[in-house]
Structures are given as structure tokens and as C-alpha cells.
Tab-separated table of C-alpha atoms in Angstrom:
chain	number	residue	atom	x	y	z
A	5	MET	CA	69.115	-73.404	-108.925
A	6	ALA	CA	68.448	-70.040	-110.526
A	7	SER	CA	70.103	-69.521	-113.885
A	8	ALA	CA	73.179	-67.303	-114.053
A	9	GLY	CA	72.431	-63.704	-114.828
A	10	LYS	CA	68.860	-63.864	-113.606
A	11	GLU	CA	68.320	-61.058	-111.140
A	12	ARG	CA	66.740	-62.103	-107.851
A	13	ARG	CA	64.283	-59.524	-106.581
A	14	LEU	CA	64.200	-59.136	-102.807
A	15	PRO	CA	60.904	-58.648	-100.988
A	16	PRO	CA	60.347	-55.275	-99.310
A	17	ALA	CA	61.593	-54.874	-95.751
A	18	LEU	CA	59.070	-55.553	-93.016
A	19	PRO	CA	58.782	-54.034	-89.523
A	20	LEU	CA	60.501	-56.010	-86.786
A	21	ALA	CA	57.270	-56.870	-84.961
A	22	THR	CA	55.779	-58.211	-88.206
A	23	LEU	CA	58.825	-60.376	-88.837
A	24	ILE	CA	58.708	-61.834	-85.333
A	25	GLY	CA	55.015	-62.588	-85.776
A	26	LEU	CA	55.657	-64.332	-89.089
A	27	GLU	CA	58.416	-66.360	-87.496
A	28	LEU	CA	56.153	-67.474	-84.676
A	29	ARG	CA	53.341	-68.474	-87.041
A	30	ALA	CA	55.803	-70.357	-89.225
A	31	GLY	CA	56.953	-72.455	-86.286
A	32	GLY	CA	60.397	-70.848	-86.220
A	33	SER	CA	60.216	-69.430	-82.715
A	34	GLU	CA	63.048	-71.558	-81.344
A	35	ARG	CA	66.261	-69.674	-80.911
A	36	PRO	CA	69.190	-70.654	-83.100
A	37	THR	CA	72.346	-72.258	-81.794
A	38	LEU	CA	75.499	-70.157	-81.829
A	39	ARG	CA	78.931	-71.563	-82.565
A	40	TYR	CA	81.863	-69.179	-82.381
A	41	GLY	CA	85.621	-69.063	-82.512
A	42	HIS	CA	88.420	-66.530	-82.539
A	43	ALA	CA	92.035	-66.276	-83.624
A	44	GLY	CA	94.729	-63.665	-84.022
A	45	PHE	CA	98.391	-62.707	-84.133
A	46	ALA	CA	99.878	-59.696	-82.377
A	47	LYS	CA	102.248	-57.193	-83.942
A	48	ARG	CA	101.811	-54.342	-81.462
A	49	GLY	CA	99.475	-56.061	-79.007
A	50	GLU	CA	96.742	-53.410	-79.291
A	51	ASP	CA	93.865	-55.608	-80.553
A	52	TYR	CA	91.267	-56.905	-78.084
A	53	PHE	CA	88.071	-58.880	-78.532
A	54	LEU	CA	84.972	-59.659	-76.477
A	55	VAL	CA	82.866	-62.831	-76.448
A	56	LYS	CA	79.797	-62.920	-74.160
A	57	PRO	CA	77.399	-65.632	-75.361
A	58	ASP	CA	75.222	-65.829	-72.249
A	59	CYS	CA	73.773	-62.354	-71.624
A	60	LEU	CA	70.212	-61.963	-70.292
A	61	ARG	CA	67.809	-59.056	-70.720
A	62	VAL	CA	65.969	-60.230	-67.597
A	63	PRO	CA	68.181	-61.812	-64.922
A	64	GLY	CA	67.260	-65.450	-64.318
A	65	ASP	CA	65.066	-65.732	-67.431
A	66	PRO	CA	66.811	-67.818	-70.135
A	67	SER	CA	64.132	-66.892	-72.677
A	68	THR	CA	65.613	-63.359	-72.728
A	69	ALA	CA	69.094	-64.523	-73.744
A	70	PHE	CA	71.248	-62.663	-76.221
A	71	SER	CA	74.934	-62.757	-77.148
A	72	VAL	CA	77.565	-60.072	-77.693
A	73	PHE	CA	80.760	-60.192	-79.736
A	74	ALA	CA	83.188	-57.348	-80.340
A	75	VAL	CA	86.581	-56.377	-81.734
A	76	PHE	CA	88.601	-53.378	-80.561
A	77	ASP	CA	91.690	-52.208	-82.461
A	78	GLY	CA	93.620	-49.811	-80.269
A	79	HIS	CA	96.155	-47.208	-81.332
A	80	ASN	CA	98.603	-45.038	-79.421
A	81	GLY	CA	98.471	-47.562	-76.601
A	82	VAL	CA	96.019	-50.173	-75.325
A	83	SER	CA	94.119	-48.177	-72.693
A	84	ALA	CA	91.099	-47.222	-74.830
A	85	ALA	CA	90.712	-50.750	-76.219
A	86	VAL	CA	90.910	-52.301	-72.746
A	87	TYR	CA	88.437	-49.776	-71.325
A	88	SER	CA	85.984	-50.367	-74.168
A	89	LYS	CA	86.193	-54.134	-73.782
A	90	GLU	CA	85.430	-53.842	-70.073
A	91	HIS	CA	82.817	-51.057	-70.046
A	92	LEU	CA	81.229	-50.362	-73.442
A	93	LEU	CA	78.547	-53.037	-73.114
A	94	GLU	CA	77.475	-51.877	-69.652
A	95	HIS	CA	77.075	-48.313	-70.948
A	96	VAL	CA	74.876	-49.584	-73.780
A	97	MET	CA	72.740	-51.694	-71.444
A	98	SER	CA	72.253	-48.788	-69.015
A	99	ALA	CA	70.706	-46.738	-71.836
A	100	LEU	CA	67.981	-49.327	-72.520
A	101	PRO	CA	64.595	-48.851	-70.838
A	102	PRO	CA	63.825	-51.480	-68.196
A	103	ASP	CA	60.877	-53.874	-68.220
A	104	ILE	CA	60.158	-53.910	-71.950
A	105	GLY	CA	59.481	-56.845	-74.259
A	106	ARG	CA	61.851	-58.279	-76.822
A	107	ASP	CA	60.567	-56.417	-79.882
A	108	ASP	CA	60.609	-53.065	-78.033
A	109	TRP	CA	64.086	-53.894	-76.684
A	110	LEU	CA	65.387	-54.567	-80.180
A	111	GLN	CA	63.825	-51.369	-81.499
A	112	ALA	CA	65.417	-49.347	-78.678
A	113	LEU	CA	68.832	-50.996	-79.121
A	114	PRO	CA	70.165	-48.750	-81.941
A	115	ARG	CA	69.607	-45.609	-79.848
A	116	ALA	CA	71.133	-47.261	-76.778
A	117	LEU	CA	74.219	-48.190	-78.795
A	118	VAL	CA	74.724	-44.550	-79.766
A	119	ALA	CA	74.331	-43.391	-76.162
A	120	GLY	CA	76.632	-46.151	-74.904
A	121	PHE	CA	79.419	-45.343	-77.353
A	122	VAL	CA	79.302	-41.623	-76.526
A	123	LYS	CA	79.198	-42.352	-72.785
A	124	ALA	CA	82.229	-44.657	-73.094
A	125	ASP	CA	84.138	-41.931	-74.938
A	126	ILE	CA	83.299	-39.249	-72.351
A	127	ASP	CA	84.249	-41.470	-69.424
A	128	PHE	CA	87.500	-42.642	-70.989
A	129	GLN	CA	88.597	-39.130	-71.922
A	130	ARG	CA	88.130	-38.081	-68.301
A	131	LYS	CA	91.077	-40.361	-67.504
A	132	GLY	CA	93.322	-37.989	-69.412
A	133	GLU	CA	94.866	-40.683	-71.594
A	134	VAL	CA	95.496	-40.143	-75.289
A	135	SER	CA	94.914	-43.693	-76.518
A	136	GLY	CA	92.099	-44.441	-78.953
A	137	THR	CA	90.367	-47.474	-80.385
A	138	THR	CA	88.033	-48.696	-83.065
A	139	ALA	CA	84.993	-50.589	-81.799
A	140	THR	CA	82.733	-53.044	-83.591
A	141	LEU	CA	80.053	-54.401	-81.254
A	142	VAL	CA	77.653	-57.113	-82.430
A	143	VAL	CA	74.468	-58.097	-80.570
A	144	VAL	CA	72.809	-61.367	-81.606
A	145	ASP	CA	69.263	-61.981	-80.341
A	146	GLY	CA	67.727	-64.971	-82.077
A	147	PHE	CA	68.037	-64.352	-85.801
A	148	THR	CA	68.260	-60.560	-85.302
A	149	VAL	CA	71.757	-59.094	-85.570
A	150	THR	CA	72.576	-55.511	-84.566
A	151	VAL	CA	76.017	-54.072	-85.310
A	152	ALA	CA	77.471	-50.766	-84.108
A	153	SER	CA	80.895	-49.610	-85.234
A	154	VAL	CA	83.375	-46.742	-85.234
A	155	GLY	CA	86.659	-46.950	-87.095
A	156	ASP	CA	87.636	-49.635	-89.578
A	157	SER	CA	87.121	-52.939	-87.758
A	158	ARG	CA	84.604	-54.591	-90.035
A	159	CYS	CA	81.731	-57.058	-89.641
A	160	ILE	CA	80.441	-59.035	-92.618
A	161	LEU	CA	77.547	-61.454	-92.998
A	162	ASP	CA	77.895	-64.560	-95.157
A	163	THR	CA	74.437	-65.905	-95.929
A	164	GLN	CA	73.349	-69.424	-96.800
A	165	ALA	CA	72.861	-68.247	-100.378
A	166	GLY	CA	76.530	-67.291	-100.575
A	167	GLU	CA	75.869	-63.562	-100.539
A	168	VAL	CA	78.343	-61.477	-98.537
A	169	GLN	CA	76.919	-58.338	-96.925
A	170	LEU	CA	78.877	-55.607	-95.196
A	171	LEU	CA	77.224	-54.669	-91.895
A	172	THR	CA	79.603	-51.817	-91.058
A	173	VAL	CA	80.985	-48.684	-92.702
A	174	ASP	CA	84.721	-47.981	-92.702
A	175	HIS	CA	85.417	-44.590	-91.126
A	176	ARG	CA	88.662	-44.009	-93.000
A	177	LEU	CA	89.282	-40.500	-94.258
A	178	GLU	CA	91.014	-41.825	-97.365
A	179	GLU	CA	87.917	-43.728	-98.498
A	180	ASN	CA	84.956	-41.867	-96.989
A	181	ALA	CA	84.196	-38.534	-98.665
A	182	GLU	CA	81.213	-37.791	-96.402
A	183	GLU	CA	83.379	-38.115	-93.314
A	184	ARG	CA	86.033	-35.839	-94.815
A	185	GLU	CA	83.381	-33.183	-95.392
A	186	ARG	CA	82.042	-33.589	-91.855
A	187	VAL	CA	85.473	-33.288	-90.251
A	188	THR	CA	86.406	-30.136	-92.181
A	189	ALA	CA	82.976	-28.579	-91.511
A	190	SER	CA	83.525	-29.206	-87.783
A	191	GLY	CA	86.870	-27.432	-87.723
A	192	GLY	CA	89.382	-30.176	-88.519
A	193	GLU	CA	91.867	-30.263	-91.347
A	194	VAL	CA	92.311	-33.242	-93.674
A	195	GLY	CA	95.563	-33.840	-95.511
A	196	ARG	CA	98.528	-36.128	-95.966
A	197	LEU	CA	101.735	-36.135	-94.002
A	198	ASN	CA	104.108	-33.455	-95.284
A	199	LEU	CA	107.767	-34.349	-95.484
A	200	PHE	CA	110.597	-31.839	-95.604
A	201	GLY	CA	110.338	-30.074	-98.935
A	202	GLY	CA	106.552	-30.251	-99.123
A	203	GLN	CA	106.198	-33.819	-100.391
A	204	GLU	CA	102.903	-35.420	-99.285
A	205	VAL	CA	102.964	-39.115	-98.378
A	206	GLY	CA	100.665	-41.741	-96.894
A	207	PRO	CA	96.898	-41.828	-96.417
A	208	LEU	CA	94.687	-38.854	-95.642
A	209	ARG	CA	94.790	-37.879	-91.989
A	210	CYS	CA	92.972	-35.526	-89.652
A	211	TRP	CA	94.961	-32.667	-88.162
A	212	PRO	CA	95.818	-31.986	-85.415
A	213	GLY	CA	96.823	-35.484	-84.375
A	214	GLY	CA	97.328	-37.208	-87.711
A	215	LEU	CA	94.672	-39.911	-87.224
A	216	CYS	CA	93.557	-41.782	-90.349
A	217	LEU	CA	90.110	-42.460	-88.864
A	218	SER	CA	87.193	-40.066	-88.519
A	219	ARG	CA	85.425	-41.944	-85.697
A	220	SER	CA	86.800	-43.710	-82.643
A	221	ILE	CA	86.556	-43.990	-78.871
A	222	GLY	CA	89.183	-41.938	-77.026
A	223	ASP	CA	91.772	-39.905	-78.946
A	224	MET	CA	91.330	-36.819	-76.791
A	225	ASP	CA	94.495	-35.265	-78.269
A	226	VAL	CA	93.127	-35.306	-81.827
A	227	GLY	CA	90.022	-33.129	-81.583
A	228	GLU	CA	86.331	-33.533	-80.880
A	229	PHE	CA	85.535	-33.804	-84.585
A	230	ILE	CA	86.797	-37.400	-84.296
A	231	VAL	CA	83.476	-38.636	-82.929
A	232	PRO	CA	82.393	-41.819	-81.116
A	233	ILE	CA	78.932	-41.896	-82.725
A	234	PRO	CA	78.635	-45.329	-84.352
A	235	HIS	CA	77.179	-46.476	-87.610
A	236	VAL	CA	74.406	-48.907	-86.626
A	237	LYS	CA	72.799	-51.570	-88.763
A	238	GLN	CA	70.174	-54.109	-87.696
A	239	VAL	CA	69.145	-57.066	-89.835
A	240	LYS	CA	67.027	-60.167	-89.420
A	241	LEU	CA	68.466	-63.334	-90.893
A	242	SER	CA	66.357	-65.924	-92.594
A	243	ASN	CA	65.643	-69.038	-90.547
A	244	VAL	CA	68.464	-70.903	-92.278
A	245	GLY	CA	71.003	-68.823	-90.356
A	246	GLY	CA	74.265	-67.253	-91.436
A	247	ARG	CA	77.874	-66.569	-90.511
A	248	LEU	CA	79.341	-63.363	-89.070
A	249	ILE	CA	83.016	-62.496	-89.473
A	250	ILE	CA	84.198	-59.660	-87.211
A	251	ALA	CA	87.816	-58.609	-87.600
A	252	SER	CA	90.320	-55.786	-87.241
A	253	ASP	CA	91.875	-54.015	-90.212
A	254	GLY	CA	94.873	-56.324	-90.064
A	255	ILE	CA	92.547	-58.814	-91.757
A	256	TRP	CA	90.664	-56.478	-94.088
A	257	ASP	CA	93.779	-54.724	-95.397
A	258	ALA	CA	94.909	-58.119	-96.677
A	259	LEU	CA	91.632	-59.788	-97.673
A	260	PRO	CA	88.511	-58.416	-99.372
A	261	SER	CA	85.262	-59.310	-97.618
A	262	GLU	CA	84.268	-61.879	-100.254
A	263	ALA	CA	87.676	-63.564	-100.122
A	264	ALA	CA	87.577	-63.873	-96.331
A	265	ALA	CA	84.086	-65.399	-96.424
A	266	LYS	CA	84.877	-67.794	-99.243
A	267	ALA	CA	88.142	-68.953	-97.681
A	268	CYS	CA	86.475	-70.448	-94.611
A	269	ARG	CA	83.153	-71.786	-95.916
A	270	GLY	CA	82.399	-75.304	-94.819
A	271	LEU	CA	84.575	-75.084	-91.696
A	272	PRO	CA	83.402	-74.834	-88.075
A	273	ALA	CA	83.750	-71.401	-86.509
A	274	GLU	CA	86.980	-72.010	-84.572
A	275	LEU	CA	88.826	-73.348	-87.603
A	276	ALA	CA	87.254	-70.681	-89.810
A	277	ALA	CA	88.680	-67.872	-87.652
A	278	LYS	CA	92.136	-69.449	-87.729
A	279	LEU	CA	92.016	-69.909	-91.501
A	280	VAL	CA	90.986	-66.273	-92.105
A	281	VAL	CA	93.951	-65.093	-90.035
A	282	LYS	CA	96.254	-67.562	-91.814
A	283	GLN	CA	95.094	-66.336	-95.231
A	284	ALA	CA	95.638	-62.701	-94.249
A	285	LEU	CA	99.153	-63.415	-93.009
A	286	LYS	CA	99.915	-65.412	-96.129
A	287	LYS	CA	98.767	-62.528	-98.306
A	288	SER	CA	100.444	-59.594	-96.562
A	289	GLY	CA	102.588	-60.871	-93.714
A	290	LEU	CA	102.309	-59.677	-90.130
A	291	LYS	CA	102.184	-55.918	-90.714
A	292	ASP	CA	99.552	-55.192	-88.062
A	293	ASP	CA	97.655	-56.896	-85.265
A	294	THR	CA	95.217	-59.394	-86.770
A	295	THR	CA	92.110	-60.442	-84.839
A	296	CYS	CA	89.136	-62.410	-86.151
A	297	VAL	CA	85.931	-63.597	-84.473
A	298	VAL	CA	83.593	-65.943	-86.385
A	299	VAL	CA	80.001	-66.523	-85.243
A	300	ASP	CA	77.765	-69.165	-86.834
A	301	ILE	CA	74.013	-68.703	-86.322
A	302	ILE	CA	72.580	-72.182	-86.800
A	303	PRO	CA	68.888	-73.170	-86.903
A	304	SER	CA	67.833	-75.001	-83.753
A	305	ASN	CA	66.667	-78.083	-85.662
A	306	TYR	CA	70.211	-78.702	-86.848
A	307	ARG	CA	71.912	-78.907	-83.484
A	308	LEU	CA	74.943	-81.092	-83.039
A	309	THR	CA	73.140	-83.052	-80.318
A	310	SER	CA	70.431	-84.278	-82.699
A	311	PRO	CA	69.822	-87.971	-81.860
A	312	GLN	CA	69.073	-88.888	-85.485
A	313	LEU	CA	72.678	-88.313	-86.614
A	314	SER	CA	76.051	-89.441	-85.424
A	315	PRO	CA	78.350	-86.561	-84.418
A	316	LYS	CA	80.407	-86.972	-87.590
A	317	ARG	CA	77.398	-87.054	-89.917
A	318	ASN	CA	75.697	-84.232	-88.051
A	319	GLN	CA	78.798	-82.049	-88.297
A	320	SER	CA	78.895	-82.648	-92.043
A	321	LYS	CA	75.244	-81.635	-92.253
A	322	ILE	CA	75.958	-78.434	-90.337
A	323	LYS	CA	78.829	-77.663	-92.687
A	324	SER	CA	76.691	-78.197	-95.761
A	325	LEU	CA	73.840	-76.134	-94.300
A	326	LEU	CA	76.101	-73.213	-93.447
A	327	PHE	CA	78.267	-71.869	-96.235
A	328	GLY	CA	79.089	-75.164	-97.951
A	329	ARG	CA	77.451	-77.158	-100.704
A	330	ARG	CA	73.944	-78.246	-99.794
A	331	SER	CA	72.779	-81.739	-100.624
A	332	HIS	CA	69.442	-82.292	-102.372
A	333	SER	CA	68.090	-83.885	-99.184
A	334	SER	CA	68.906	-80.866	-97.037
A	335	ILE	CA	67.273	-78.560	-99.566
A	336	GLY	CA	64.165	-80.684	-99.559
A	337	LYS	CA	63.910	-80.764	-95.778
A	338	LEU	CA	64.162	-76.988	-95.554
A	339	GLY	CA	61.525	-76.758	-98.258
A	340	ALA	CA	58.747	-74.228	-98.064
A	341	LYS	CA	59.574	-73.358	-94.467
A	342	SER	CA	62.749	-71.536	-95.526
A	343	ALA	CA	61.351	-70.161	-98.751
A	344	SER	CA	59.451	-67.437	-96.901
A	345	PHE	CA	62.616	-66.355	-95.114
A	346	GLY	CA	65.164	-66.772	-97.884
A	347	SER	CA	66.599	-63.264	-97.671
A	348	VAL	CA	68.078	-60.969	-95.057
A	349	GLU	CA	65.659	-58.273	-93.926
A	350	GLU	CA	67.163	-54.882	-93.199
A	351	LEU	CA	65.404	-53.462	-90.147
A	352	PHE	CA	67.461	-50.347	-89.412
A	353	GLU	CA	70.515	-48.475	-90.649
A	354	GLU	CA	71.806	-45.043	-89.682
A	355	GLY	CA	75.264	-43.505	-89.767
A	356	SER	CA	74.693	-39.804	-89.086
A	357	ALA	CA	77.111	-38.099	-86.712
A	358	MET	CA	74.368	-35.746	-85.429
A	359	LEU	CA	73.086	-36.741	-81.997
A	360	GLU	CA	69.646	-35.214	-82.543
A	361	GLU	CA	69.118	-37.520	-85.506
A	362	ARG	CA	70.461	-40.551	-83.639
A	363	LEU	CA	68.834	-40.144	-80.226
A	364	GLY	CA	65.488	-38.907	-81.498
A	365	ARG	CA	63.143	-36.509	-79.776
A	366	ASN	CA	61.715	-36.636	-76.271
A	367	LEU	CA	63.019	-40.127	-75.590
A	368	SER	CA	63.827	-39.657	-71.926
A	369	LEU	CA	61.527	-41.712	-69.740
A	370	LYS	CA	61.594	-38.886	-67.201
A	371	ALA	CA	61.223	-35.924	-69.535
A	372	SER	CA	57.942	-34.633	-68.179
A	373	SER	CA	58.844	-33.987	-64.555
A	374	PRO	CA	61.956	-33.890	-62.330
A	375	PRO	CA	64.323	-35.588	-61.954
A	376	PHE	CA	65.458	-35.341	-65.569
A	377	ARG	CA	67.607	-38.188	-66.879
A	378	CYS	CA	70.378	-37.506	-69.357
A	379	ALA	CA	69.863	-39.610	-72.488
A	380	ILE	CA	73.601	-40.359	-72.682
A	381	CYS	CA	75.065	-40.711	-69.192
A	382	GLN	CA	71.753	-41.751	-67.541
A	383	VAL	CA	72.328	-39.400	-64.586
A	384	ASP	CA	69.260	-37.844	-62.955
A	385	GLN	CA	69.170	-34.124	-62.201
A	386	GLU	CA	66.531	-32.204	-60.296
A	387	HIS	CA	66.898	-28.880	-62.109
A	388	PHE	CA	67.366	-27.532	-65.608
A	389	GLU	CA	70.880	-26.144	-65.112
A	390	GLY	CA	72.342	-29.234	-66.755
A	391	LEU	CA	71.158	-28.107	-70.191
A	392	MET	CA	72.510	-25.258	-72.237
A	393	THR	CA	70.470	-23.215	-74.632
A	394	GLU	CA	71.053	-23.441	-78.361
A	395	ASN	CA	72.816	-20.071	-78.508
A	396	GLY	CA	75.167	-20.899	-75.641
A	397	GLY	CA	73.478	-18.526	-73.208
A	398	SER	CA	71.659	-19.277	-69.969
A	399	TYR	CA	71.546	-22.855	-68.743
A	400	CYS	CA	67.865	-22.469	-67.854
A	401	SER	CA	65.836	-24.270	-70.507
A	402	SER	CA	63.334	-27.029	-70.812
A	403	PRO	CA	64.648	-30.603	-70.547
A	404	CYS	CA	63.739	-31.465	-74.136
A	405	GLY	CA	64.819	-28.274	-75.860
A	406	PRO	CA	65.691	-26.011	-77.388
A	407	TRP	CA	67.931	-28.257	-79.465
A	408	GLY	CA	65.059	-30.626	-80.237
A	409	GLY	CA	66.513	-33.815	-78.824
A	410	PRO	CA	66.112	-35.530	-75.462
A	411	TYR	CA	67.447	-34.113	-72.223
A	412	LEU	CA	71.246	-33.883	-71.989
A	413	CYS	CA	73.200	-32.900	-68.899
A	414	LEU	CA	75.731	-30.087	-69.140
A	415	ASP	CA	78.751	-32.328	-69.768
A	416	CYS	CA	77.002	-34.345	-72.462
A	417	ARG	CA	75.608	-31.201	-74.103
A	418	LYS	CA	79.109	-29.714	-74.210
A	419	LYS	CA	80.323	-32.933	-75.783
A	420	LYS	CA	77.579	-32.743	-78.420
A	421	ASP	CA	78.394	-29.135	-79.287
A	422	ALA	CA	82.130	-29.848	-79.502
A	423	MET	CA	81.554	-32.794	-81.854
A	424	GLU	CA	79.538	-30.504	-84.126
A	425	GLY	CA	82.275	-27.871	-84.174
A	426	LYS	CA	80.478	-25.461	-81.833
A	427	ARG	CA	82.421	-23.670	-79.120
A	428	SER	CA	80.160	-22.229	-76.408
A	429	SER	CA	81.074	-18.806	-75.043
A	430	HIS	CA	81.138	-18.207	-71.307
A	431	SER	CA	77.680	-17.915	-69.774
A	432	THR	CA	76.023	-17.715	-66.440
A	433	ALA	CA	73.561	-20.032	-64.816
A	434	CYS	CA	70.091	-18.866	-63.854
A	435	ARG	CA	69.398	-18.564	-60.196
């Protein structure tokens, strides 16, 4: 055990393809086992969650399996949360190029998450409903975890070493100065609720609308400066696994991240989720909907079906391996094999609200010749009239410019401009 106060220096981050190659050469190519559980109590009934452990990149090929977990905390009704639970994942998947390998798929996933979130927001707002929702979507592929989030539903990672890492950013105006600056620069106003007589109360809110969040899906009555562009973070766990805790703010308003992780260490995922909710209720009472999803990523050589151990002994070994006290024997058996992968590798992180920075340049697979495919809604168009020019003039322009990003259809380009505080003047299409 390292002595207290001794700083542990992390190795530099490595490219994803390099990490996968190292894992293969180290004999760690087997996929981990996932154990998961969820729990919650309803105050308003606006929290929803998603558990899809058996997704496939290639239909019928189990070697392409990945899992998805999500939490949606609705406000002003449940419509946006329900819509996001049912459709957000399909929008993300439609933005991923077909027929690519795993490492390319993982590298393309952050961009697809951005496109999927924006597409979900556009489609939901077309329904004319004013509901909104946070969204924290987690994709687990082997030991690689990718998290996309808007709002304040948080995802944390509890590592085998007992280190708690935040994989999301809270988009609360009260706590996020960068988001306050972005909202005001885009035309919104940030301030507290004014009572009669001029007294200001409560947290900072965005006006019009009075929303405390700066990013969400839906909320068409608040203003386009409340954007659906997610913060995305992708990490690769060491081959000793880890635990994810995904929860709505009903949990995080009561428990700090470290307290939530520590409270449920040593327990299987289902019991862990229930205990986190119980601790939150004990601390603050039922003031809001509370939803918690716990996902344990367990090395394949420690499966519960191992013939060398009885179920009871094997479960104890799993508990000690993940988030509990490790015995000397378990440390010895992990040995040098885990030493090379003892830290979490950060592969990607980006939180900008600018689509050009998030979608990149010239990413459309059909950018060189008609039909041109919109990078957000994935709709093909034969002509250029779906793209506005940078100065809001004629719609005739090249599919990859002049804004510098990939091709966007007219509706998605209008959405982009509105989110950035731009209001296009009337213009005519080229004939």
C-alpha cells in the first residue's frame, strides 16, 4: 500500500487504438461482465431511466455487444423525459457510420452523441409541448465508457482504487460561470426570481422561462439558448473494472459524489442502488424524484459462474474486488496483469456548445456529391437549398461551408444559428 501523502503520478493518456492493442497483447480481450440495478422514489413522477444491456453494433454478432444506461429527469411534465427514453438512443445510433470496426465506432461515438441529442431536441420541439428533461446517457463497450449529459443528472465512476471521478458536468446556472456567460452572450438573461418589492430569492435562472439549467432536451418555451448539446466524456477503465452510479439531482442534492460511492461499496449493484436512494432520503427527505442506476463492470475472470468457487464465496470475492477491501490473495492473483492498467485513461472530453467544434469538419459520408446528408437529422437532400450562408443570405452554398462544419439541412442550420443567438433575416432561395 502506498504511504499516505505520497502523490501517485498517472501515466499519460494513450490513443484508443493503442489501448485496445495493449489489452489484446496482455490477454485482456475478454469482455467484462456487467451487473446492474436501479431504485428510486417518486415525488412528482417525472424521473425516467433506461437499461439496455444487450445492444449490438452488428445485428446477430454477439462480439459487437454494448450496453446503454440512462437517467432522464423531466420538468414541466413528463413528455420530454418519456420521448428521450424512447427515441434518444435511436437518434444517436442513426448518426454513426455503418460497417466500421469497434475502435472507429468508439471514436465516432462522441460526435454521434452530439448529433443524436440535437436531433432529439428538434423532433420533440416539433410536437409543440413545453416539457423539458435532463439526459445522462452512458454507453459501455467492454472497458470503455462514454457518457453524454445535459442538465444536472450526474454520472460518477468509483474505481477499484477507491478514487471517485465525475464523468459529467452539471449545467446549473448557479454553479457554472461559463454557461452563464454563454447564455447571456446568446441573448438570454440570468437572474434570480424577483418578489414583490424587488427582493431576489432562489437560485439563478434563465429568463424568459425561469429554468435553472442551461442545457436540456425540450423546453421550447424558454429560448434556444438553452441548448441540447451534451458534455461528452469517454474513458477506458483498467482491467480490474469499476462501478458507475448514474442518478438524478434528487440524489446529488442530498449526497456528495464521494459519499454516494462510499455508502454502497461492497454491495451488489441492486442493493447498492437501493442504499444510495435510502441514504439520500435519510439525509434530505423526499423533496424531489430520486432515481439511481448502478452498473458494475466486472472482469470476465471473476464471473459468478466460476466453477472454482461456491456462489457464496464467489460473491464475496466479487465484493472484495469491486469497491470493498481486497484480500492479499486477490491482490496477488491480479498481480502484474493489472499493474499496467491500474488507472483510468481519459480518451475524450468536450463540453463546447458550438456545433462546429463538436461535429468537426467535412464529416458527412456523402459530402462530395449529391445527395447530401445532414450531419444531425441524417436526411439526404439532392440540392444545396438546405444550407444557409453564413450571413443569412442565399441558400445556395456548398454542402460543407461556408460555416466550416459538415452539411446541415435548413432546419438544422436554423437550429444551430438560434442556439448561438443568431437570428437570420428573410432571404430568398436560388433558382
